[in-house]
Amino acid sequence: MNKQDILQILGALPFDKGAYWLVAGGAMVLYGLREETSDIDLGCTKKLADELERQGHRVIRWEDGTRQICYGPGIDLFENWFPGQSQLVENIPVLSLGGLLAMKKSLGREKDKADIRRIEDLLRTSRQTQD
């Protein structure tokens, strides 16, 4: 999925913009750090996770008690994954760059190392232009 695909899909979601935020690869795409992603991962509030579970969406429970909601093909919502660190990007709530960096580092996966470098480079460039 490219940027336009993501914007179209998320623009059609029937969720309150305060109840979810784009994370992972989708956030990388909206920040211009990648051209595309294979799926859309969202953080969400407990209230939205409760509602989606009541609607019958498949739920995976994690060891810490939070849920992963399988909303549809290629769209998963993760309860309380890096809440409170989002900003609007093209009218879509997206995990902040600092939050995205923390998320990628916490995952500790080999495949995230290049993303971490890209985010750090963008943050460094942003700080230099502010100075």
GROMACS .gro file of N, CA and C in nm:
model
  393
    1MET      N    1   0.083  -0.118   0.000
    1MET     CA    2   0.000   0.000   0.000
    1MET      C    3   0.088   0.124   0.000
    2ASN      N    4   0.055   0.217  -0.087
    2ASN     CA    5   0.128   0.343  -0.090
    2ASN      C    6   0.053   0.449  -0.010
    3LYS      N    7   0.104   0.569  -0.011
    3LYS     CA    8   0.045   0.677   0.068
    3LYS      C    9  -0.102   0.701   0.033
    4GLN      N   10  -0.133   0.707  -0.095
    4GLN     CA   11  -0.272   0.731  -0.136
    4GLN      C   12  -0.364   0.618  -0.091
    5ASP      N   13  -0.317   0.494  -0.102
    5ASP     CA   14  -0.397   0.380  -0.056
    5ASP      C   15  -0.428   0.393   0.093
    6ILE      N   16  -0.326   0.425   0.171
    6ILE     CA   17  -0.343   0.438   0.316
    6ILE      C   18  -0.441   0.550   0.349
    7LEU      N   19  -0.424   0.665   0.285
    7LEU     CA   20  -0.514   0.777   0.310
    7LEU      C   21  -0.658   0.743   0.275
    8GLN      N   22  -0.677   0.672   0.165
    8GLN     CA   23  -0.812   0.633   0.123
    8GLN      C   24  -0.874   0.535   0.223
    9ILE      N   25  -0.799   0.434   0.262
    9ILE     CA   26  -0.850   0.333   0.355
    9ILE      C   27  -0.882   0.395   0.490
   10LEU      N   28  -0.789   0.473   0.545
   10LEU     CA   29  -0.811   0.531   0.677
   10LEU      C   30  -0.919   0.639   0.674
   11GLY      N   31  -0.928   0.711   0.564
   11GLY     CA   32  -1.032   0.812   0.551
   11GLY      C   33  -1.172   0.752   0.551
   12ALA      N   34  -1.184   0.626   0.515
   12ALA     CA   35  -1.315   0.559   0.511
   12ALA      C   36  -1.351   0.487   0.641
   13LEU      N   37  -1.256   0.480   0.736
   13LEU     CA   38  -1.285   0.410   0.861
   13LEU      C   39  -1.391   0.485   0.940
   14PRO      N   40  -1.484   0.413   1.003
   14PRO     CA   41  -1.590   0.478   1.080
   14PRO      C   42  -1.551   0.507   1.225
   15PHE      N   43  -1.423   0.535   1.250
   15PHE     CA   44  -1.375   0.556   1.386
   15PHE      C   45  -1.353   0.704   1.414
   16ASP      N   46  -1.374   0.744   1.537
   16ASP     CA   47  -1.339   0.877   1.584
   16ASP      C   48  -1.187   0.892   1.574
   17LYS      N   49  -1.139   1.003   1.521
   17LYS     CA   50  -0.994   1.023   1.503
   17LYS      C   51  -0.918   1.025   1.636
   18GLY      N   52  -0.988   1.047   1.746
   18GLY     CA   53  -0.923   1.043   1.876
   18GLY      C   54  -0.912   0.903   1.933
   19ALA      N   55  -0.966   0.804   1.863
   19ALA     CA   56  -0.970   0.667   1.914
   19ALA      C   57  -0.865   0.575   1.853
   20TYR      N   58  -0.793   0.624   1.752
   20TYR     CA   59  -0.692   0.540   1.688
   20TYR      C   60  -0.578   0.627   1.636
   21TRP      N   61  -0.464   0.563   1.606
   21TRP     CA   62  -0.349   0.632   1.550
   21TRP      C   63  -0.269   0.532   1.468
   22LEU      N   64  -0.216   0.578   1.358
   22LEU     CA   65  -0.138   0.495   1.266
   22LEU      C   66   0.001   0.473   1.323
   23VAL      N   67   0.049   0.349   1.319
   23VAL     CA   68   0.182   0.314   1.370
   23VAL      C   69   0.257   0.235   1.264
   24ALA      N   70   0.379   0.197   1.296
   24ALA     CA   71   0.461   0.103   1.217
   24ALA      C   72   0.481   0.150   1.073
   25GLY      N   73   0.471   0.056   0.978
   25GLY     CA   74   0.502   0.085   0.838
   25GLY      C   75   0.415   0.192   0.777
   26GLY      N   76   0.288   0.194   0.813
   26GLY     CA   77   0.198   0.297   0.760
   26GLY      C   78   0.241   0.437   0.801
   27ALA      N   79   0.284   0.450   0.926
   27ALA     CA   80   0.335   0.580   0.972
   27ALA      C   81   0.461   0.617   0.896
   28MET      N   82   0.547   0.519   0.870
   28MET     CA   83   0.669   0.544   0.793
   28MET      C   84   0.633   0.599   0.655
   29VAL      N   85   0.530   0.544   0.594
   29VAL     CA   86   0.487   0.590   0.461
   29VAL      C   87   0.434   0.733   0.467
   30LEU      N   88   0.348   0.763   0.565
   30LEU     CA   89   0.292   0.898   0.571
   30LEU      C   90   0.398   1.003   0.603
   31TYR      N   91   0.502   0.965   0.675
   31TYR     CA   92   0.612   1.058   0.701
   31TYR      C   93   0.710   1.067   0.584
   32GLY      N   94   0.687   0.988   0.479
   32GLY     CA   95   0.775   0.993   0.362
   32GLY      C   96   0.905   0.916   0.380
   33LEU      N   97   0.908   0.826   0.477
   33LEU     CA   98   1.029   0.749   0.505
   33LEU      C   99   1.032   0.616   0.431
   34ARG      N  100   0.921   0.579   0.373
   34ARG     CA  101   0.909   0.458   0.290
   34ARG      C  102   0.808   0.488   0.181
   35GLU      N  103   0.817   0.414   0.074
   35GLU     CA  104   0.722   0.429  -0.036
   35GLU      C  105   0.593   0.351  -0.012
   36GLU      N  106   0.605   0.235   0.054
   36GLU     CA  107   0.485   0.152   0.074
   36GLU      C  108   0.502   0.061   0.194
   37THR      N  109   0.390   0.001   0.234
   37THR     CA  110   0.386  -0.095   0.343
   37THR      C  111   0.292  -0.208   0.304
   38SER      N  112   0.309  -0.321   0.368
   38SER     CA  113   0.226  -0.437   0.332
   38SER      C  114   0.092  -0.440   0.405
   39ASP      N  115   0.082  -0.367   0.517
   39ASP     CA  116  -0.042  -0.368   0.593
   39ASP      C  117  -0.056  -0.239   0.672
   40ILE      N  118  -0.168  -0.225   0.741
   40ILE     CA  119  -0.192  -0.107   0.823
   40ILE      C  120  -0.210  -0.154   0.967
   41ASP      N  121  -0.122  -0.102   1.054
   41ASP     CA  122  -0.132  -0.128   1.197
   41ASP      C  123  -0.171   0.002   1.264
   42LEU      N  124  -0.266  -0.008   1.355
   42LEU     CA  125  -0.316   0.108   1.428
   42LEU      C  126  -0.308   0.082   1.577
   43GLY      N  127  -0.274   0.184   1.653
   43GLY     CA  128  -0.296   0.179   1.796
   43GLY      C  129  -0.439   0.224   1.818
   44CYS      N  130  -0.502   0.182   1.928
   44CYS     CA  131  -0.639   0.226   1.954
   44CYS      C  132  -0.666   0.231   2.104
   45THR      N  133  -0.769   0.303   2.138
   45THR     CA  134  -0.811   0.313   2.277
   45THR      C  135  -0.879   0.184   2.322
   46LYS      N  136  -0.885   0.166   2.453
   46LYS     CA  137  -0.956   0.051   2.510
   46LYS      C  138  -1.104   0.055   2.468
   47LYS      N  139  -1.161   0.173   2.466
   47LYS     CA  140  -1.303   0.187   2.428
   47LYS      C  141  -1.327   0.137   2.286
   48LEU      N  142  -1.241   0.173   2.192
   48LEU     CA  143  -1.257   0.125   2.054
   48LEU      C  144  -1.234  -0.025   2.047
   49ALA      N  145  -1.134  -0.076   2.118
   49ALA     CA  146  -1.109  -0.221   2.119
   49ALA      C  147  -1.231  -0.295   2.174
   50ASP      N  148  -1.291  -0.242   2.282
   50ASP     CA  149  -1.412  -0.303   2.339
   50ASP      C  150  -1.524  -0.309   2.236
   51GLU      N  151  -1.545  -0.197   2.166
   51GLU     CA  152  -1.652  -0.190   2.066
   51GLU      C  153  -1.629  -0.289   1.951
   52LEU      N  154  -1.506  -0.296   1.902
   52LEU     CA  155  -1.477  -0.386   1.791
   52LEU      C  156  -1.490  -0.533   1.835
   53GLU      N  157  -1.452  -0.562   1.958
   53GLU     CA  158  -1.471  -0.698   2.009
   53GLU      C  159  -1.620  -0.731   2.019
   54ARG      N  160  -1.700  -0.636   2.068
   54ARG     CA  161  -1.846  -0.657   2.076
   54ARG      C  162  -1.906  -0.681   1.937
   55GLN      N  163  -1.850  -0.616   1.836
   55GLN     CA  164  -1.899  -0.633   1.699
   55GLN      C  165  -1.862  -0.768   1.640
   56GLY      N  166  -1.774  -0.842   1.707
   56GLY     CA  167  -1.740  -0.976   1.661
   56GLY      C  168  -1.610  -0.989   1.584
   57HIS      N  169  -1.530  -0.883   1.581
   57HIS     CA  170  -1.400  -0.894   1.514
   57HIS      C  171  -1.310  -0.990   1.591
   58ARG      N  172  -1.226  -1.061   1.519
   58ARG     CA  173  -1.135  -1.157   1.582
   58ARG      C  174  -1.038  -1.084   1.673
   59VAL      N  175  -1.016  -1.141   1.792
   59VAL     CA  176  -0.931  -1.079   1.893
   59VAL      C  177  -0.818  -1.174   1.930
   60ILE      N  178  -0.699  -1.120   1.939
   60ILE     CA  179  -0.584  -1.193   1.991
   60ILE      C  180  -0.546  -1.122   2.121
   61ARG      N  181  -0.538  -1.197   2.229
   61ARG     CA  182  -0.500  -1.138   2.359
   61ARG      C  183  -0.351  -1.159   2.383
   62TRP      N  184  -0.283  -1.049   2.418
   62TRP     CA  185  -0.139  -1.053   2.446
   62TRP      C  186  -0.116  -1.082   2.593
   63GLU      N  187   0.004  -1.121   2.627
   63GLU     CA  188   0.038  -1.156   2.766
   63GLU      C  189   0.009  -1.045   2.864
   64ASP      N  190   0.024  -0.918   2.820
   64ASP     CA  191   0.001  -0.805   2.910
   64ASP      C  192  -0.147  -0.770   2.924
   65GLY      N  193  -0.235  -0.848   2.860
   65GLY     CA  194  -0.379  -0.826   2.869
   65GLY      C  195  -0.437  -0.739   2.759
   66THR      N  196  -0.352  -0.672   2.681
   66THR     CA  197  -0.403  -0.591   2.571
   66THR      C  198  -0.444  -0.681   2.455
   67ARG      N  199  -0.519  -0.622   2.365
   67ARG     CA  200  -0.575  -0.698   2.252
   67ARG      C  201  -0.526  -0.647   2.119
   68GLN      N  202  -0.519  -0.741   2.027
   68GLN     CA  203  -0.500  -0.710   1.885
   68GLN      C  204  -0.632  -0.744   1.819
   69ILE      N  205  -0.689  -0.647   1.752
   69ILE     CA  206  -0.817  -0.666   1.684
   69ILE      C  207  -0.790  -0.680   1.534
   70CYS      N  208  -0.832  -0.789   1.478
   70CYS     CA  209  -0.818  -0.812   1.334
   70CYS      C  210  -0.941  -0.753   1.267
   71TYR      N  211  -0.927  -0.631   1.215
   71TYR     CA  212  -1.041  -0.557   1.164
   71TYR      C  213  -1.082  -0.599   1.024
   72GLY      N  214  -0.985  -0.625   0.941
   72GLY     CA  215  -1.015  -0.663   0.804
   72GLY      C  216  -0.885  -0.700   0.736
   73PRO      N  217  -0.892  -0.737   0.610
   73PRO     CA  218  -0.769  -0.775   0.540
   73PRO      C  219  -0.664  -0.665   0.548
   74GLY      N  220  -0.552  -0.696   0.612
   74GLY     CA  221  -0.441  -0.602   0.618
   74GLY      C  222  -0.456  -0.490   0.718
   75ILE      N  223  -0.557  -0.495   0.807
   75ILE     CA  224  -0.576  -0.390   0.907
   75ILE      C  225  -0.590  -0.453   1.045
   76ASP      N  226  -0.496  -0.421   1.133
   76ASP     CA  227  -0.500  -0.467   1.272
   76ASP      C  228  -0.491  -0.347   1.364
   77LEU      N  229  -0.566  -0.354   1.474
   77LEU     CA  230  -0.562  -0.250   1.576
   77LEU      C  231  -0.505  -0.310   1.704
   78PHE      N  232  -0.415  -0.236   1.768
   78PHE     CA  233  -0.349  -0.282   1.890
   78PHE      C  234  -0.388  -0.189   2.004
   79GLU      N  235  -0.454  -0.246   2.104
   79GLU     CA  236  -0.504  -0.170   2.217
   79GLU      C  237  -0.390  -0.101   2.293
   80ASN      N  238  -0.404   0.030   2.309
   80ASN     CA  239  -0.311   0.112   2.389
   80ASN      C  240  -0.165   0.098   2.349
   81TRP      N  241  -0.137   0.084   2.220
   81TRP     CA  242   0.001   0.074   2.173
   81TRP      C  243   0.052   0.215   2.148
   82PHE      N  244   0.139   0.265   2.235
   82PHE     CA  245   0.197   0.399   2.231
   82PHE      C  246   0.089   0.508   2.224
   83PRO      N  247  -0.002   0.509   2.323
   83PRO     CA  248  -0.108   0.611   2.324
   83PRO      C  249  -0.053   0.749   2.360
   84GLY      N  250  -0.126   0.852   2.319
   84GLY     CA  251  -0.094   0.988   2.358
   84GLY      C  252   0.024   1.051   2.288
   85GLN      N  253   0.076   0.986   2.187
   85GLN     CA  254   0.192   1.040   2.117
   85GLN      C  255   0.163   1.058   1.968
   86SER      N  256   0.043   1.100   1.935
   86SER     CA  257   0.009   1.110   1.793
   86SER      C  258  -0.007   1.256   1.752
   87GLN      N  259  -0.002   1.276   1.621
   87GLN     CA  260  -0.025   1.407   1.561
   87GLN      C  261  -0.097   1.384   1.429
   88LEU      N  262  -0.164   1.485   1.379
   88LEU     CA  263  -0.234   1.470   1.252
   88LEU      C  264  -0.136   1.491   1.137
   89VAL      N  265  -0.137   1.397   1.044
   89VAL     CA  266  -0.060   1.405   0.921
   89VAL      C  267  -0.161   1.383   0.809
   90GLU      N  268  -0.183   1.485   0.729
   90GLU     CA  269  -0.285   1.479   0.623
   90GLU      C  270  -0.420   1.435   0.680
   91ASN      N  271  -0.454   1.491   0.796
   91ASN     CA  272  -0.581   1.468   0.866
   91ASN      C  273  -0.596   1.324   0.918
   92ILE      N  274  -0.487   1.252   0.932
   92ILE     CA  275  -0.487   1.117   0.987
   92ILE      C  276  -0.404   1.119   1.115
   93PRO      N  277  -0.456   1.065   1.226
   93PRO     CA  278  -0.375   1.059   1.348
   93PRO      C  279  -0.262   0.956   1.331
   94VAL      N  280  -0.139   1.004   1.348
   94VAL     CA  281  -0.020   0.922   1.324
   94VAL      C  282   0.070   0.932   1.447
   95LEU      N  283   0.126   0.820   1.489
   95LEU     CA  284   0.222   0.820   1.598
   95LEU      C  285   0.333   0.919   1.567
   96SER      N  286   0.371   1.000   1.666
   96SER     CA  287   0.477   1.099   1.645
   96SER      C  288   0.607   1.030   1.605
   97LEU      N  289   0.697   1.107   1.546
   97LEU     CA  290   0.827   1.050   1.508
   97LEU      C  291   0.902   0.996   1.629
   98GLY      N  292   0.896   1.067   1.741
   98GLY     CA  293   0.960   1.018   1.863
   98GLY      C  294   0.896   0.889   1.911
   99GLY      N  295   0.764   0.882   1.905
   99GLY     CA  296   0.694   0.760   1.943
   99GLY      C  297   0.724   0.646   1.848
  100LEU      N  298   0.732   0.677   1.720
  100LEU     CA  299   0.764   0.575   1.619
  100LEU      C  300   0.905   0.520   1.642
  101LEU      N  301   0.998   0.607   1.674
  101LEU     CA  302   1.134   0.564   1.703
  101LEU      C  303   1.135   0.472   1.826
  102ALA      N  304   1.065   0.512   1.931
  102ALA     CA  305   1.058   0.429   2.052
  102ALA      C  306   0.993   0.294   2.022
  103MET      N  307   0.887   0.294   1.940
  103MET     CA  308   0.819   0.170   1.904
  103MET      C  309   0.914   0.077   1.829
  104LYS      N  310   0.982   0.130   1.728
  104LYS     CA  311   1.073   0.048   1.647
  104LYS      C  312   1.186  -0.009   1.733
  105LYS      N  313   1.240   0.074   1.824
  105LYS     CA  314   1.346   0.026   1.912
  105LYS      C  315   1.295  -0.082   2.008
  106SER      N  316   1.173  -0.066   2.057
  106SER     CA  317   1.118  -0.163   2.152
  106SER      C  318   1.091  -0.298   2.086
  107LEU      N  319   1.061  -0.297   1.957
  107LEU     CA  320   1.036  -0.423   1.886
  107LEU      C  321   1.165  -0.503   1.871
  108GLY      N  322   1.276  -0.434   1.855
  108GLY     CA  323   1.407  -0.499   1.851
  108GLY      C  324   1.427  -0.599   1.738
  109ARG      N  325   1.357  -0.578   1.629
  109ARG     CA  326   1.369  -0.671   1.517
  109ARG      C  327   1.476  -0.624   1.420
  110GLU      N  328   1.540  -0.719   1.357
  110GLU     CA  329   1.643  -0.689   1.258
  110GLU      C  330   1.586  -0.601   1.147
  111LYS      N  331   1.464  -0.632   1.104
  111LYS     CA  332   1.405  -0.557   0.993
  111LYS      C  333   1.374  -0.412   1.026
  112ASP      N  334   1.376  -0.375   1.155
  112ASP     CA  335   1.348  -0.237   1.195
  112ASP      C  336   1.471  -0.148   1.199
  113LYS      N  337   1.590  -0.206   1.188
  113LYS     CA  338   1.713  -0.128   1.202
  113LYS      C  339   1.724  -0.018   1.096
  114ALA      N  340   1.690  -0.048   0.973
  114ALA     CA  341   1.695   0.054   0.868
  114ALA      C  342   1.593   0.164   0.894
  115ASP      N  343   1.474   0.127   0.943
  115ASP     CA  344   1.372   0.226   0.976
  115ASP      C  345   1.420   0.317   1.089
  116ILE      N  346   1.485   0.260   1.189
  116ILE     CA  347   1.538   0.339   1.301
  116ILE      C  348   1.637   0.443   1.250
  117ARG      N  349   1.726   0.402   1.161
  117ARG     CA  350   1.823   0.497   1.103
  117ARG      C  351   1.751   0.609   1.027
  118ARG      N  352   1.649   0.574   0.950
  118ARG     CA  353   1.575   0.676   0.873
  118ARG      C  354   1.508   0.777   0.966
  119ILE      N  355   1.444   0.726   1.071
  119ILE     CA  356   1.375   0.815   1.167
  119ILE      C  357   1.476   0.904   1.237
  120GLU      N  358   1.587   0.847   1.283
  120GLU     CA  359   1.689   0.926   1.350
  120GLU      C  360   1.745   1.033   1.257
  121ASP      N  361   1.767   1.000   1.132
  121ASP     CA  362   1.816   1.098   1.035
  121ASP      C  363   1.716   1.211   1.017
  122LEU      N  364   1.587   1.177   1.005
  122LEU     CA  365   1.484   1.280   0.988
  122LEU      C  366   1.476   1.368   1.113
  123LEU      N  367   1.480   1.309   1.231
  123LEU     CA  368   1.476   1.387   1.354
  123LEU      C  369   1.597   1.480   1.366
  124ARG      N  370   1.714   1.429   1.328
  124ARG     CA  371   1.837   1.509   1.332
  124ARG      C  372   1.825   1.627   1.235
  125THR      N  373   1.776   1.600   1.114
  125THR     CA  374   1.758   1.705   1.014
  125THR      C  375   1.657   1.809   1.062
  126SER      N  376   1.549   1.762   1.123
  126SER     CA  377   1.445   1.852   1.174
  126SER      C  378   1.502   1.943   1.283
  127ARG      N  379   1.582   1.887   1.372
  127ARG     CA  380   1.642   1.968   1.480
  127ARG      C  381   1.739   2.072   1.423
  128GLN      N  382   1.813   2.033   1.319
  128GLN     CA  383   1.909   2.125   1.260
  128GLN      C  384   1.839   2.242   1.193
  129THR      N  385   1.725   2.217   1.131
  129THR     CA  386   1.652   2.325   1.064
  129THR      C  387   1.583   2.416   1.165
  130GLN      N  388   1.558   2.364   1.288
  130GLN     CA  389   1.497   2.447   1.393
  130GLN      C  390   1.600   2.536   1.462
  131ASP      N  391   1.725   2.496   1.458
  131ASP     CA  392   1.832   2.573   1.525
  131ASP      C  393   1.867   2.700   1.452
   0.00000   0.00000   0.00000
